[in-house]
Coordinates of C-alpha atoms and ligand atoms in Angstrom, one line a residue:
M287 CA 54.8 -48.7 -3.1
C288 CA 51.8 -49.9 -1.1
G289 CA 48.5 -49.6 -3.0
I290 CA 44.9 -49.8 -1.9
F291 CA 41.8 -50.5 -4.0
G292 CA 38.3 -51.1 -2.6
Y293 CA 34.8 -51.7 -4.1
I294 CA 31.2 -51.8 -2.9
G295 CA 28.5 -52.1 -5.5
V296 CA 26.5 -54.7 -7.4
K297 CA 29.2 -56.3 -9.5
S298 CA 31.4 -59.2 -8.5
A299 CA 34.1 -57.5 -6.4
A300 CA 37.1 -59.9 -6.9
P301 CA 37.8 -59.3 -10.6
L302 CA 37.6 -55.5 -10.0
L303 CA 39.9 -55.8 -7.0
V304 CA 42.5 -57.7 -9.0
E305 CA 42.3 -55.3 -11.9
G306 CA 42.6 -52.3 -9.5
L307 CA 45.8 -53.9 -8.1
R308 CA 47.1 -54.5 -11.5
R309 CA 46.8 -50.9 -12.4
M310 CA 48.9 -50.0 -9.4
E311 CA 51.6 -52.5 -10.1
Y312 CA 53.9 -49.9 -11.6
R313 CA 54.4 -48.5 -8.1
G314 CA 56.5 -51.5 -7.0
Y315 CA 55.4 -54.0 -4.3
D316 CA 56.3 -57.4 -3.0
S317 CA 53.0 -59.0 -2.0
T318 CA 49.3 -58.7 -2.7
G319 CA 46.0 -59.6 -1.2
I320 CA 42.2 -59.3 -1.4
A321 CA 39.3 -59.6 1.1
V322 CA 35.8 -60.1 -0.2
L323 CA 32.6 -60.1 1.8
N324 CA 29.9 -62.7 1.2
G325 CA 28.4 -63.5 4.5
E326 CA 32.0 -64.3 5.7
I327 CA 35.1 -62.3 5.0
Q328 CA 37.3 -64.4 2.6
V329 CA 41.0 -63.4 2.4
H330 CA 43.5 -64.5 -0.2
K331 CA 47.0 -63.1 0.0
K332 CA 50.4 -64.0 -1.3
V333 CA 54.0 -62.9 -1.7
G334 CA 54.8 -62.0 -5.3
K335 CA 53.0 -60.3 -8.2
V336 CA 49.3 -59.8 -8.9
N337 CA 49.6 -62.7 -11.4
D338 CA 50.9 -65.0 -8.6
L339 CA 47.8 -64.0 -6.5
K340 CA 45.5 -64.7 -9.5
K341 CA 46.9 -68.3 -9.6
I342 CA 45.7 -69.0 -6.0
L343 CA 42.3 -67.4 -6.3
P344 CA 39.3 -69.8 -6.6
K345 CA 37.6 -69.6 -10.0
V346 CA 34.5 -67.9 -8.5
I347 CA 34.6 -65.6 -5.5
K348 CA 31.1 -64.4 -4.7
G349 CA 30.5 -61.0 -3.1
N350 CA 30.2 -57.5 -4.2
C351 CA 32.2 -55.7 -1.5
G352 CA 35.9 -56.0 -1.1
I353 CA 39.2 -54.4 -0.3
S354 CA 42.7 -55.2 -1.7
H355 CA 46.3 -54.2 -1.3
T356 CA 49.8 -54.3 -2.8
R357 CA 52.4 -54.3 0.0
W358 CA 56.0 -52.9 -0.1
A359 CA 57.5 -54.2 3.1
T360 CA 58.4 -51.8 5.9
H361 CA 57.6 -53.5 9.2
G362 CA 58.3 -57.2 8.9
G363 CA 59.7 -59.3 6.1
V364 CA 58.1 -60.2 2.7
T365 CA 55.9 -63.1 3.8
D366 CA 52.3 -64.3 3.1
E367 CA 51.4 -63.5 6.8
N368 CA 52.6 -60.0 6.5
A369 CA 50.7 -59.3 3.3
H370 CA 47.4 -57.4 3.7
P371 CA 44.5 -57.6 4.3
H372 CA 44.7 -58.3 8.0
L373 CA 41.9 -59.7 10.1
N374 CA 40.9 -59.4 13.8
E375 CA 40.8 -62.6 15.8
T376 CA 37.2 -63.6 14.9
S377 CA 37.6 -62.6 11.2
S378 CA 34.7 -60.1 11.7
L379 CA 36.7 -57.3 10.1
A380 CA 39.5 -56.9 7.6
I381 CA 41.8 -53.9 7.1
V382 CA 44.3 -52.7 4.5
H383 CA 46.7 -50.0 5.5
N384 CA 49.3 -47.7 3.8
G385 CA 51.6 -45.7 5.9
I386 CA 53.5 -46.3 9.1
I387 CA 52.4 -46.5 12.7
D388 CA 55.1 -44.9 14.8
N389 CA 53.9 -46.0 18.2
V390 CA 53.3 -49.6 17.1
R391 CA 55.5 -51.1 19.9
L392 CA 53.4 -49.5 22.6
L393 CA 50.1 -50.5 20.8
R394 CA 51.3 -54.1 20.3
K395 CA 52.3 -54.4 24.0
K396 CA 48.8 -53.2 25.1
L397 CA 47.1 -55.7 22.8
E398 CA 49.3 -58.6 23.9
S399 CA 48.6 -57.7 27.6
K400 CA 44.9 -58.2 26.7
G401 CA 45.8 -61.7 25.5
I402 CA 45.5 -60.9 21.8
E403 CA 47.8 -62.9 19.6
L404 CA 49.2 -60.9 16.6
V405 CA 49.8 -63.2 13.7
S406 CA 52.0 -60.9 11.6
E407 CA 55.0 -58.7 12.2
T408 CA 53.4 -55.7 10.6
D409 CA 52.5 -52.5 12.3
S410 CA 49.2 -52.5 10.4
E411 CA 47.7 -55.5 12.1
V412 CA 47.3 -53.7 15.4
L413 CA 44.6 -51.5 13.7
A414 CA 42.4 -54.6 13.1
H415 CA 42.5 -55.7 16.7
M416 CA 42.0 -52.2 18.1
I417 CA 39.0 -51.5 16.0
S418 CA 37.6 -54.9 17.0
I419 CA 37.9 -54.1 20.7
G420 CA 35.9 -50.9 20.0
L421 CA 33.2 -52.9 18.2
D422 CA 33.0 -55.4 21.0
S423 CA 32.5 -52.6 23.5
G424 CA 29.4 -51.5 21.5
Q425 CA 30.8 -48.8 19.4
E426 CA 29.4 -48.2 15.9
P427 CA 32.0 -49.0 13.2
I428 CA 32.9 -45.4 12.4
E429 CA 33.3 -44.7 16.1
A430 CA 35.5 -47.7 16.6
V431 CA 37.8 -46.6 13.7
R432 CA 37.8 -43.0 15.0
Q433 CA 38.7 -44.0 18.5
T434 CA 41.4 -46.3 17.2
L435 CA 43.0 -43.7 15.0
R436 CA 43.0 -41.2 17.8
K437 CA 45.4 -43.5 19.7
V438 CA 47.7 -43.9 16.6
V439 CA 50.8 -41.8 15.9
G440 CA 51.8 -42.1 12.3
T441 CA 50.4 -42.0 8.8
W442 CA 47.6 -43.9 7.3
G443 CA 45.5 -44.6 4.2
L444 CA 43.1 -47.1 5.8
C445 CA 40.2 -49.2 4.6
V446 CA 38.1 -51.3 7.0
M447 CA 35.5 -53.9 5.9
F448 CA 33.1 -55.5 8.3
K449 CA 31.3 -58.9 8.3
E450 CA 28.2 -57.4 9.9
H451 CA 28.0 -54.0 8.1
D452 CA 27.5 -53.3 4.5
M453 CA 30.0 -50.5 4.1
I454 CA 33.7 -49.7 3.9
I455 CA 35.2 -47.2 6.3
C456 CA 38.2 -45.2 5.0
A457 CA 40.5 -42.8 6.7
A458 CA 43.5 -40.8 5.5
N459 CA 46.4 -39.0 7.2
G460 CA 49.6 -38.4 5.3
S461 CA 48.9 -41.2 2.9
P462 CA 46.5 -40.6 0.0
L463 CA 43.1 -42.1 -0.5
I464 CA 40.6 -41.2 -3.2
L465 CA 36.9 -42.0 -3.2
G466 CA 35.1 -42.5 -6.5
Q467 CA 31.4 -42.5 -7.1
G468 CA 29.8 -44.6 -9.8
D469 CA 26.2 -45.5 -10.6
G470 CA 25.1 -47.6 -7.6
E471 CA 28.7 -48.4 -6.7
S472 CA 31.6 -46.7 -4.9
F473 CA 35.3 -47.1 -5.1
V474 CA 38.3 -46.3 -3.0
A475 CA 41.9 -46.3 -4.2
S476 CA 45.3 -44.8 -3.2
D477 CA 46.1 -44.0 -6.8
P478 CA 43.8 -42.2 -9.2
H479 CA 45.1 -44.4 -12.0
A480 CA 43.1 -47.3 -10.4
L481 CA 39.9 -45.3 -10.3
T482 CA 39.7 -43.7 -13.7
P483 CA 38.4 -46.8 -15.6
H484 CA 35.4 -46.6 -13.3
T485 CA 34.7 -42.9 -12.7
Q486 CA 36.1 -39.4 -13.1
S487 CA 34.1 -38.0 -10.2
V488 CA 36.3 -38.4 -7.1
S489 CA 37.0 -37.0 -3.7
F490 CA 40.6 -36.8 -2.4
L491 CA 40.5 -37.3 1.3
E492 CA 42.3 -34.6 3.3
D493 CA 44.6 -35.5 6.2
G494 CA 42.3 -36.2 9.1
D495 CA 39.3 -37.2 7.0
I496 CA 37.3 -40.3 7.7
A497 CA 34.5 -41.6 5.4
I498 CA 31.8 -44.3 5.2
I499 CA 31.4 -45.5 1.7
R500 CA 28.3 -47.4 0.6
R501 CA 26.8 -48.3 -2.7
G502 CA 24.8 -45.1 -3.0
G503 CA 27.7 -42.8 -2.1
F504 CA 30.0 -41.7 0.7
K505 CA 29.9 -39.4 3.7
I506 CA 33.1 -37.7 4.8
S507 CA 33.7 -36.3 8.2
R508 CA 36.6 -35.3 10.4
L509 CA 38.4 -37.6 12.7
E510 CA 37.9 -35.2 15.6
G511 CA 34.2 -35.0 14.7
G512 CA 32.3 -32.5 12.6
S513 CA 32.0 -32.4 8.9
S514 CA 34.7 -32.3 6.3
S515 CA 35.1 -29.6 3.6
T516 CA 36.4 -32.2 1.1
G517 CA 34.5 -31.8 -2.2
I518 CA 34.1 -33.6 -5.5
T519 CA 36.8 -33.2 -8.1
I520 CA 36.6 -34.2 -11.7
L521 CA 39.8 -35.8 -12.8
E522 CA 41.1 -33.6 -15.6
E523 CA 43.8 -35.6 -17.2
E524 CA 44.0 -39.4 -17.5
W525 CA 47.0 -40.9 -19.2
G526 CA 45.3 -44.2 -19.7
E527 CA 47.4 -47.3 -19.7
A528 CA 50.8 -46.8 -21.3
D529 CA 51.4 -49.8 -23.4
L530 CA 54.8 -51.0 -24.5
G531 CA 54.2 -50.8 -28.2
D532 CA 57.2 -52.3 -30.0
Y533 CA 59.5 -51.8 -27.0
P534 CA 60.5 -54.7 -24.8
H535 CA 60.6 -52.7 -21.6
Y536 CA 59.1 -49.4 -20.3
M537 CA 62.5 -48.1 -19.4
I538 CA 63.8 -48.1 -23.0
K539 CA 60.4 -46.9 -24.3
E540 CA 60.5 -43.9 -21.8
I541 CA 64.2 -43.1 -22.7
H542 CA 63.1 -42.9 -26.4
E543 CA 60.0 -40.8 -25.5
Q544 CA 62.3 -38.0 -24.2
P545 CA 62.3 -35.8 -27.3
E546 CA 58.5 -35.8 -27.5
A547 CA 58.1 -35.3 -23.8
L548 CA 60.5 -32.4 -23.9
R549 CA 58.6 -30.8 -26.7
R550 CA 55.4 -31.0 -24.6
C551 CA 57.2 -29.6 -21.6
I552 CA 58.6 -26.5 -23.3
S553 CA 55.6 -25.9 -25.6
G554 CA 54.1 -22.5 -24.8
R555 CA 56.6 -21.8 -22.1
L556 CA 59.3 -20.1 -24.1
D557 CA 58.4 -16.5 -24.9
Y558 CA 60.9 -15.5 -27.7
A559 CA 59.6 -11.9 -28.1
N560 CA 60.6 -11.1 -24.5
G561 CA 63.4 -13.6 -24.3
N562 CA 61.6 -14.9 -21.2
G563 CA 60.2 -18.1 -19.7
K564 CA 56.4 -18.4 -19.1
L565 CA 55.2 -20.6 -16.3
G566 CA 51.6 -19.5 -15.7
G567 CA 50.9 -22.2 -13.1
L568 CA 53.3 -20.5 -10.6
R569 CA 51.1 -17.3 -10.6
L570 CA 54.1 -15.3 -9.6
D571 CA 54.5 -11.7 -10.5
S572 CA 57.8 -9.9 -11.3
A573 CA 57.7 -7.9 -8.1
T574 CA 57.6 -11.1 -6.0
L575 CA 60.3 -12.7 -8.1
R576 CA 62.5 -9.6 -7.7
A577 CA 62.1 -9.6 -4.0
T578 CA 63.1 -13.2 -3.4
P579 CA 66.3 -13.6 -1.4
H580 CA 66.8 -17.2 -2.4
V581 CA 65.4 -20.3 -4.0
R582 CA 65.3 -23.7 -2.4
L583 CA 64.7 -26.8 -4.5
I584 CA 63.7 -30.0 -2.7
G585 CA 63.4 -33.6 -3.9
C586 CA 64.6 -37.2 -3.6
G587 CA 66.7 -39.4 -5.9
T588 CA 66.4 -38.4 -9.6
A589 CA 64.3 -35.4 -8.6
L590 CA 67.1 -34.3 -6.3
N591 CA 69.6 -34.6 -9.1
A592 CA 67.3 -32.4 -11.2
C593 CA 67.2 -29.9 -8.3
K594 CA 71.0 -29.8 -8.3
V595 CA 71.0 -28.9 -12.0
G596 CA 68.3 -26.3 -11.4
R597 CA 70.1 -24.6 -8.5
L598 CA 73.2 -24.1 -10.6
A599 CA 71.2 -22.7 -13.5
I600 CA 69.3 -20.3 -11.2
E601 CA 72.5 -19.0 -9.8
K602 CA 74.1 -18.7 -13.2
L603 CA 71.2 -16.9 -14.9
A604 CA 69.5 -15.0 -12.1
R605 CA 72.4 -14.5 -9.7
V606 CA 70.0 -15.5 -6.9
P607 CA 71.4 -17.8 -4.2
A608 CA 69.8 -21.3 -4.7
M609 CA 70.1 -24.5 -2.8
A610 CA 69.1 -28.1 -3.5
H611 CA 67.9 -30.0 -0.5
V612 CA 67.5 -33.7 0.3
A613 CA 63.8 -33.9 1.1
S614 CA 64.2 -36.6 3.8
E615 CA 66.5 -34.3 5.7
F616 CA 64.8 -31.1 5.3
R617 CA 62.1 -31.1 8.0
Y618 CA 64.4 -32.7 10.6
N619 CA 67.1 -30.1 10.3
D620 CA 64.6 -27.5 11.6
P621 CA 65.3 -25.2 8.6
V622 CA 64.9 -21.4 8.7
V623 CA 62.2 -20.5 6.3
D624 CA 62.2 -17.1 4.9
Q625 CA 58.7 -16.0 3.9
L626 CA 60.1 -14.1 0.8
G627 CA 62.1 -17.2 -0.3
L628 CA 60.7 -19.4 -3.0
H629 CA 60.6 -23.2 -2.4
F630 CA 60.0 -25.8 -5.1
A631 CA 59.1 -29.4 -4.4
V632 CA 60.2 -31.5 -7.3
S633 CA 58.6 -34.9 -7.8
Q634 CA 57.6 -37.2 -10.6
S635 CA 54.9 -39.1 -8.7
G636 CA 53.8 -36.2 -6.6
E637 CA 53.3 -38.7 -3.7
T638 CA 56.8 -39.0 -2.2
A639 CA 56.4 -38.9 1.6
D640 CA 59.8 -37.3 2.3
T641 CA 59.0 -34.4 -0.1
L642 CA 55.5 -34.1 1.3
S643 CA 56.9 -33.7 4.8
A644 CA 59.3 -31.0 3.6
I645 CA 56.4 -29.1 2.1
K646 CA 54.4 -29.3 5.3
E647 CA 57.3 -27.9 7.2
I648 CA 57.7 -25.0 4.8
K649 CA 54.0 -24.2 5.0
L650 CA 53.9 -24.5 8.7
K651 CA 56.7 -21.9 8.9
G652 CA 54.8 -19.6 6.5
G653 CA 56.9 -20.2 3.4
L654 CA 55.8 -20.3 -0.3
V655 CA 56.1 -23.6 -1.9
F656 CA 55.4 -24.6 -5.5
G657 CA 55.3 -28.0 -7.1
I658 CA 57.3 -29.2 -10.1
I659 CA 55.3 -32.4 -10.7
N660 CA 54.5 -35.0 -13.4
V661 CA 51.3 -36.7 -12.1
V662 CA 48.4 -34.3 -12.4
G663 CA 46.2 -34.2 -9.3
S664 CA 48.8 -35.9 -7.1
T665 CA 49.0 -35.2 -3.4
I666 CA 52.0 -32.8 -3.8
A667 CA 50.3 -31.0 -6.7
R668 CA 47.2 -30.4 -4.6
L669 CA 49.0 -29.5 -1.5
C670 CA 51.2 -26.9 -3.2
G671 CA 48.2 -25.5 -5.2
R672 CA 50.6 -23.7 -7.5
G673 CA 53.3 -25.0 -9.7
V674 CA 54.4 -26.5 -13.0
Y675 CA 53.3 -29.8 -14.5
I676 CA 56.3 -31.2 -16.4
H677 CA 54.1 -33.2 -18.9
S678 CA 56.4 -36.2 -19.3
G679 CA 53.4 -38.5 -19.6
P680 CA 53.1 -41.7 -17.7
E681 CA 56.4 -43.0 -16.4
Q682 CA 55.9 -46.7 -15.6
A683 CA 59.5 -47.9 -15.2
V684 CA 60.7 -47.6 -11.6
A685 CA 63.9 -45.9 -12.8
S686 CA 63.0 -42.4 -13.7
T687 CA 64.3 -41.1 -17.1
K688 CA 62.0 -38.8 -19.0
A689 CA 60.9 -37.1 -15.8
F690 CA 64.5 -36.1 -15.1
T691 CA 64.7 -34.3 -18.5
N692 CA 61.5 -32.4 -18.0
M693 CA 62.2 -31.5 -14.4
V694 CA 65.5 -30.0 -15.6
A695 CA 63.8 -28.3 -18.5
S696 CA 61.1 -26.8 -16.2
L697 CA 63.8 -25.5 -13.8
L698 CA 65.8 -24.0 -16.6
I699 CA 62.7 -22.2 -17.8
F700 CA 62.2 -20.9 -14.3
A701 CA 65.8 -19.8 -14.1
L702 CA 65.3 -17.8 -17.3
R703 CA 62.1 -16.2 -15.9
L704 CA 63.8 -15.3 -12.6
G705 CA 66.9 -14.0 -14.5
R706 CA 64.8 -11.8 -16.6
T707 CA 63.5 -10.0 -13.5
R708 CA 67.1 -9.1 -12.8
S709 CA 70.1 -8.3 -14.9
F710 CA 69.7 -11.0 -17.5
S711 CA 69.1 -9.3 -20.9
R712 CA 66.3 -10.0 -23.4
A713 CA 68.9 -10.7 -26.1
K714 CA 70.6 -13.4 -23.9
G715 CA 67.2 -14.8 -23.2
R716 CA 66.4 -15.1 -26.9
K717 CA 69.6 -16.9 -27.6
I718 CA 68.8 -19.5 -25.0
I719 CA 65.3 -19.9 -26.2
D720 CA 66.6 -20.4 -29.8
E721 CA 68.8 -23.2 -28.5
F722 CA 66.1 -24.6 -26.2
K723 CA 63.7 -25.0 -29.1
K724 CA 66.3 -27.1 -31.0
M725 CA 66.8 -29.5 -28.1
P726 CA 64.0 -32.1 -28.8
D727 CA 65.4 -32.6 -32.3
R728 CA 68.9 -33.0 -30.9
L729 CA 67.7 -35.6 -28.4
E730 CA 66.0 -37.4 -31.3
K731 CA 69.2 -37.2 -33.4
Y732 CA 71.3 -38.7 -30.5
L733 CA 68.8 -41.5 -29.9
E734 CA 69.0 -42.5 -33.6
D735 CA 72.7 -43.2 -33.3
P736 CA 73.7 -43.5 -29.6
G737 CA 77.3 -44.5 -30.2
P738 CA 79.3 -47.3 -28.5
I739 CA 76.9 -47.9 -25.6
M740 CA 77.4 -51.7 -25.7
E741 CA 81.2 -51.2 -25.4
A742 CA 80.5 -49.1 -22.3
V743 CA 78.2 -51.8 -21.0
D744 CA 81.0 -54.4 -21.4
A745 CA 83.3 -52.2 -19.4
V746 CA 80.9 -51.7 -16.5
K747 CA 78.9 -54.8 -16.2
N748 CA 81.4 -56.9 -14.2
A749 CA 83.1 -54.0 -12.4
K750 CA 83.4 -54.0 -8.6
S751 CA 82.3 -50.4 -8.7
V752 CA 81.9 -47.6 -11.3
L753 CA 82.9 -44.0 -10.7
F754 CA 80.9 -41.2 -12.4
L755 CA 82.6 -37.7 -12.7
G756 CA 81.5 -34.4 -14.0
R757 CA 81.9 -30.7 -13.2
G758 CA 79.5 -27.8 -12.9
L759 CA 76.1 -28.7 -14.5
S760 CA 77.6 -32.1 -15.4
S761 CA 78.2 -33.0 -11.8
P762 CA 74.5 -33.7 -11.0
V763 CA 74.3 -35.5 -14.4
A764 CA 77.1 -37.8 -13.1
S765 CA 75.0 -38.4 -10.0
E766 CA 72.0 -39.3 -12.0
G767 CA 74.0 -41.7 -14.2
A768 CA 75.4 -43.4 -11.1
L769 CA 71.9 -43.6 -9.5
K770 CA 70.5 -45.2 -12.7
L771 CA 73.2 -47.8 -13.1
M772 CA 73.0 -48.7 -9.4
E773 CA 69.2 -49.0 -9.5
V774 CA 68.8 -51.0 -12.7
A775 CA 72.0 -53.2 -12.7
Y776 CA 72.8 -53.4 -9.0
I777 CA 76.4 -52.3 -9.6
P778 CA 77.9 -50.1 -6.8
C779 CA 78.4 -46.7 -8.2
L780 CA 79.9 -43.5 -6.9
S781 CA 79.5 -40.0 -8.3
Y782 CA 81.7 -37.0 -7.6
P783 CA 82.4 -33.6 -8.9
A784 CA 85.5 -34.4 -11.0
G785 CA 87.8 -32.1 -9.0
E786 CA 86.9 -33.9 -5.7
M787 CA 88.0 -37.3 -7.1
K788 CA 91.6 -36.8 -6.1
H789 CA 90.5 -36.1 -2.5
G790 CA 89.4 -39.8 -1.8
P791 CA 87.7 -41.8 -4.5
I792 CA 90.9 -42.1 -6.5
A793 CA 91.9 -44.7 -3.9
L794 CA 89.4 -47.1 -5.6
L795 CA 91.0 -47.0 -9.0
E796 CA 93.0 -49.9 -10.2
E797 CA 93.9 -51.4 -13.6
G798 CA 90.7 -51.4 -15.7
S799 CA 88.4 -49.6 -13.2
P800 CA 85.6 -48.0 -15.3
V801 CA 85.1 -44.2 -14.9
V802 CA 82.3 -42.5 -16.7
V803 CA 83.2 -38.9 -17.3
I804 CA 80.6 -36.3 -18.5
A805 CA 82.6 -33.5 -20.3
P806 CA 80.5 -31.4 -22.6
D807 CA 82.1 -28.5 -24.4
D808 CA 81.7 -25.9 -21.6
E809 CA 84.0 -23.7 -19.5
M810 CA 84.8 -26.7 -17.1
K811 CA 86.0 -29.0 -19.9
E812 CA 89.7 -28.5 -19.6
K813 CA 89.6 -29.0 -15.8
T814 CA 87.7 -32.2 -16.3
V815 CA 90.4 -33.4 -18.7
A816 CA 92.9 -33.0 -15.9
S817 CA 90.8 -35.4 -13.8
I818 CA 90.7 -37.8 -16.7
H819 CA 94.5 -37.8 -16.8
E820 CA 94.7 -38.5 -13.1
C821 CA 92.3 -41.5 -13.5
R822 CA 94.2 -42.8 -16.5
A823 CA 97.5 -42.6 -14.7
R824 CA 96.0 -45.1 -12.2
G825 CA 94.9 -47.5 -14.9
A826 CA 91.3 -46.5 -15.1
R827 CA 89.3 -47.1 -18.3
I828 CA 87.5 -43.9 -19.3
I829 CA 84.0 -43.9 -20.8
L830 CA 83.7 -40.3 -22.0
I831 CA 80.5 -38.5 -22.8
H832 CA 81.4 -35.4 -24.9
A833 CA 80.2 -33.0 -27.5
E834 CA 80.1 -34.2 -31.1
G835 CA 83.3 -33.2 -33.1
D836 CA 85.2 -32.2 -29.9
E837 CA 88.9 -33.2 -30.0
I838 CA 88.5 -34.2 -26.4
A839 CA 87.1 -37.5 -27.8
S840 CA 90.6 -39.0 -27.9
E841 CA 90.7 -38.8 -24.1
G842 CA 88.2 -41.6 -23.8
D843 CA 88.9 -45.3 -24.1
I844 CA 85.2 -45.4 -25.1
S845 CA 83.9 -42.1 -26.4
I846 CA 80.2 -41.3 -26.7
A847 CA 79.4 -38.2 -28.6
V848 CA 76.2 -36.2 -28.1
P849 CA 75.1 -33.3 -30.3
R850 CA 76.5 -29.9 -29.5
C851 CA 74.3 -27.4 -27.7
D852 CA 74.4 -24.3 -25.4
P853 CA 76.4 -25.4 -22.3
L854 CA 73.4 -24.5 -20.1
L855 CA 71.3 -27.1 -21.8
T856 CA 73.8 -30.0 -21.9
P857 CA 72.3 -32.0 -19.0
L858 CA 69.2 -32.6 -21.2
L859 CA 71.5 -34.5 -23.6
T860 CA 74.4 -35.9 -21.6
V861 CA 72.1 -37.8 -19.3
I862 CA 70.8 -40.0 -22.1
P863 CA 73.9 -42.1 -22.7
T864 CA 74.0 -42.8 -19.0
Q865 CA 70.4 -44.0 -19.0
L866 CA 71.2 -46.3 -22.0
I867 CA 74.2 -47.7 -20.3
A868 CA 72.2 -48.5 -17.2
Y869 CA 69.4 -50.1 -19.2
H870 CA 71.6 -52.3 -21.3
A871 CA 73.9 -53.2 -18.3
G872 CA 70.7 -54.2 -16.4
L873 CA 69.6 -56.4 -19.3
A874 CA 73.1 -57.9 -19.7
L875 CA 73.1 -58.9 -16.1
G876 CA 69.6 -60.5 -16.2
C877 CA 68.0 -57.8 -14.0
D878 CA 64.3 -56.9 -14.1
V879 CA 65.0 -53.4 -15.6
D880 CA 61.4 -52.1 -15.2
R881 CA 60.9 -53.4 -11.6
P882 CA 64.3 -53.5 -9.9
R883 CA 64.4 -55.4 -6.7
N884 CA 63.5 -53.6 -3.5
L885 CA 62.5 -50.3 -5.2
A886 CA 59.1 -48.7 -5.5
K887 CA 57.9 -46.1 -8.0
S888 CA 56.2 -44.0 -5.4
V889 CA 57.9 -44.0 -2.1
T890 CA 55.0 -43.2 0.2
V891 CA 56.7 -43.8 3.6
E892 CA 59.3 -41.6 5.2
Ligands
AGP1032 C1 64.6 -42.7 -9.8 O1 65.1 -43.5 -10.7 C2 64.2 -43.4 -8.5 N1 63.3 -44.5 -8.8 C3 63.9 -42.5 -7.3 O2 65.2 -42.0 -6.9 C4 62.9 -41.4 -7.4 O3 63.4 -40.4 -8.3 C5 62.6 -40.8 -6.0 O4 62.1 -41.8 -5.2 C6 61.7 -39.6 -6.1 O5 60.5 -39.9 -6.7 P1 59.5 -38.8 -7.1 O6 60.1 -38.0 -8.2 O7 58.3 -39.5 -7.5 O8 59.3 -37.9 -5.9

């Protein structure tokens, strides 16, 4: 989603800005722009990719102070005018803004009543004009930004650059900004990935912080006045730039990285001697685990599907009530938060605004919340303070694949840990651990020979819609398969617990309708077969994902076998054919599989 990169130093700013934007491309965006200060503020912005912007940039842009932006449209269409940076009327200042201004209608009206003409449809542009009014009334730049933001309701990661002042002012509230200090130069970015080529010494602005950055360093204070407690952090882990290697796309590369990623995730976390899971980052003792009345798992999209697997595993192993919550709904349903309950915020990026807002709600109500996160040092990881890094490594494709596997694996290990504080025996724990350790090899084995994926692609690629069915732990896998195919190939997909199919979705079935059924060899299998028969009787074409060597294979028109494993662990394997179907269907339909239309990698607005 939207990204910000800014620079003030001695080097030429423009190439650094373009490179900063390029490093944030994986987040998804629809337009880009830069503003560079060299006596005047020069703005270049354009719909399209960073490469499209590069084409319209003059060969040489002088100036060693600048701000830049990748925009993912919220207020106003995808147009050059709506791209950031935005200027005030006299072009004496430029702003870039991430986040959403909730009271924009009122603010626009006020500006218009003063005769100010807004040239874009964005909410962000109002900030440029409001700060400008403050400056015109004699306020210092920091004061003008402060006074402006006090009138704003909403979220911001904001950078302001001034024609007359050698500085950039930054402010954050509900949208991340990170300041970096180099030698005689300072940086600001919304994503640590853009900063790490320049410096490891950074400050993550807290909500309500405002900062002046100059060449020699930055000064952070609070919006309401007074100093900020925000300190310097040394970035611990940098993934570097994931390159494609021999793969044509990140999505397929990341699908194939799952065995190795899973190995990393479970390494050191399975304690065979005690038949237990070890998740040190939770810093939870057995007494607290024993006392918990329930577990709530919160996430969006793929993370939500992982939560649904996790909740079933927790109830199965630990006999503790567990729920999976849609993060965007959580806060607004005014949830009852039990202070003994355990809450987990699950997120690949660690930046998802909906998940962040749920965490804030839990904290406000005195609840305990832990992160299950991929990106080290991300906003959610820092806000939770305690949690589990899933160690998937960089996930560049917008469609999440290897993060799902490791979210599920982390939640399964937690289920084991929680179960062992209750009635779950050491012997049973050891049995699961034995099986768990074999899973990376099984994933590898499957990926070496994934079966008739292309036949499945032929069956789905021109379908009006595709139905995904599964029961028990396979029901969220069906949801994840449907989400992936929809995201990457733009095919309408529905997912249902198989038993629910006859209560409505069956009406969609006609001759040849593709139905993807996830039916591993577990206690639900026979029930799922009954649903297959009901679909078949209506002419549906069954794409069956099943355990290797299972006689159920004959129930599918197209049957895809995955290696056998403990029923509890099947989601780690059965999801992979669905990822492959999505990837190859996307390719067959000419879609941009790594950057599907309208989607963003980090969804930083609610
Ligand atoms: C997954 O393929 C999607 N791109 C999307 O649903 C994603 O899982 C969701 O936006 C949550 O992201 P997060 O894990 O970074 O919080």
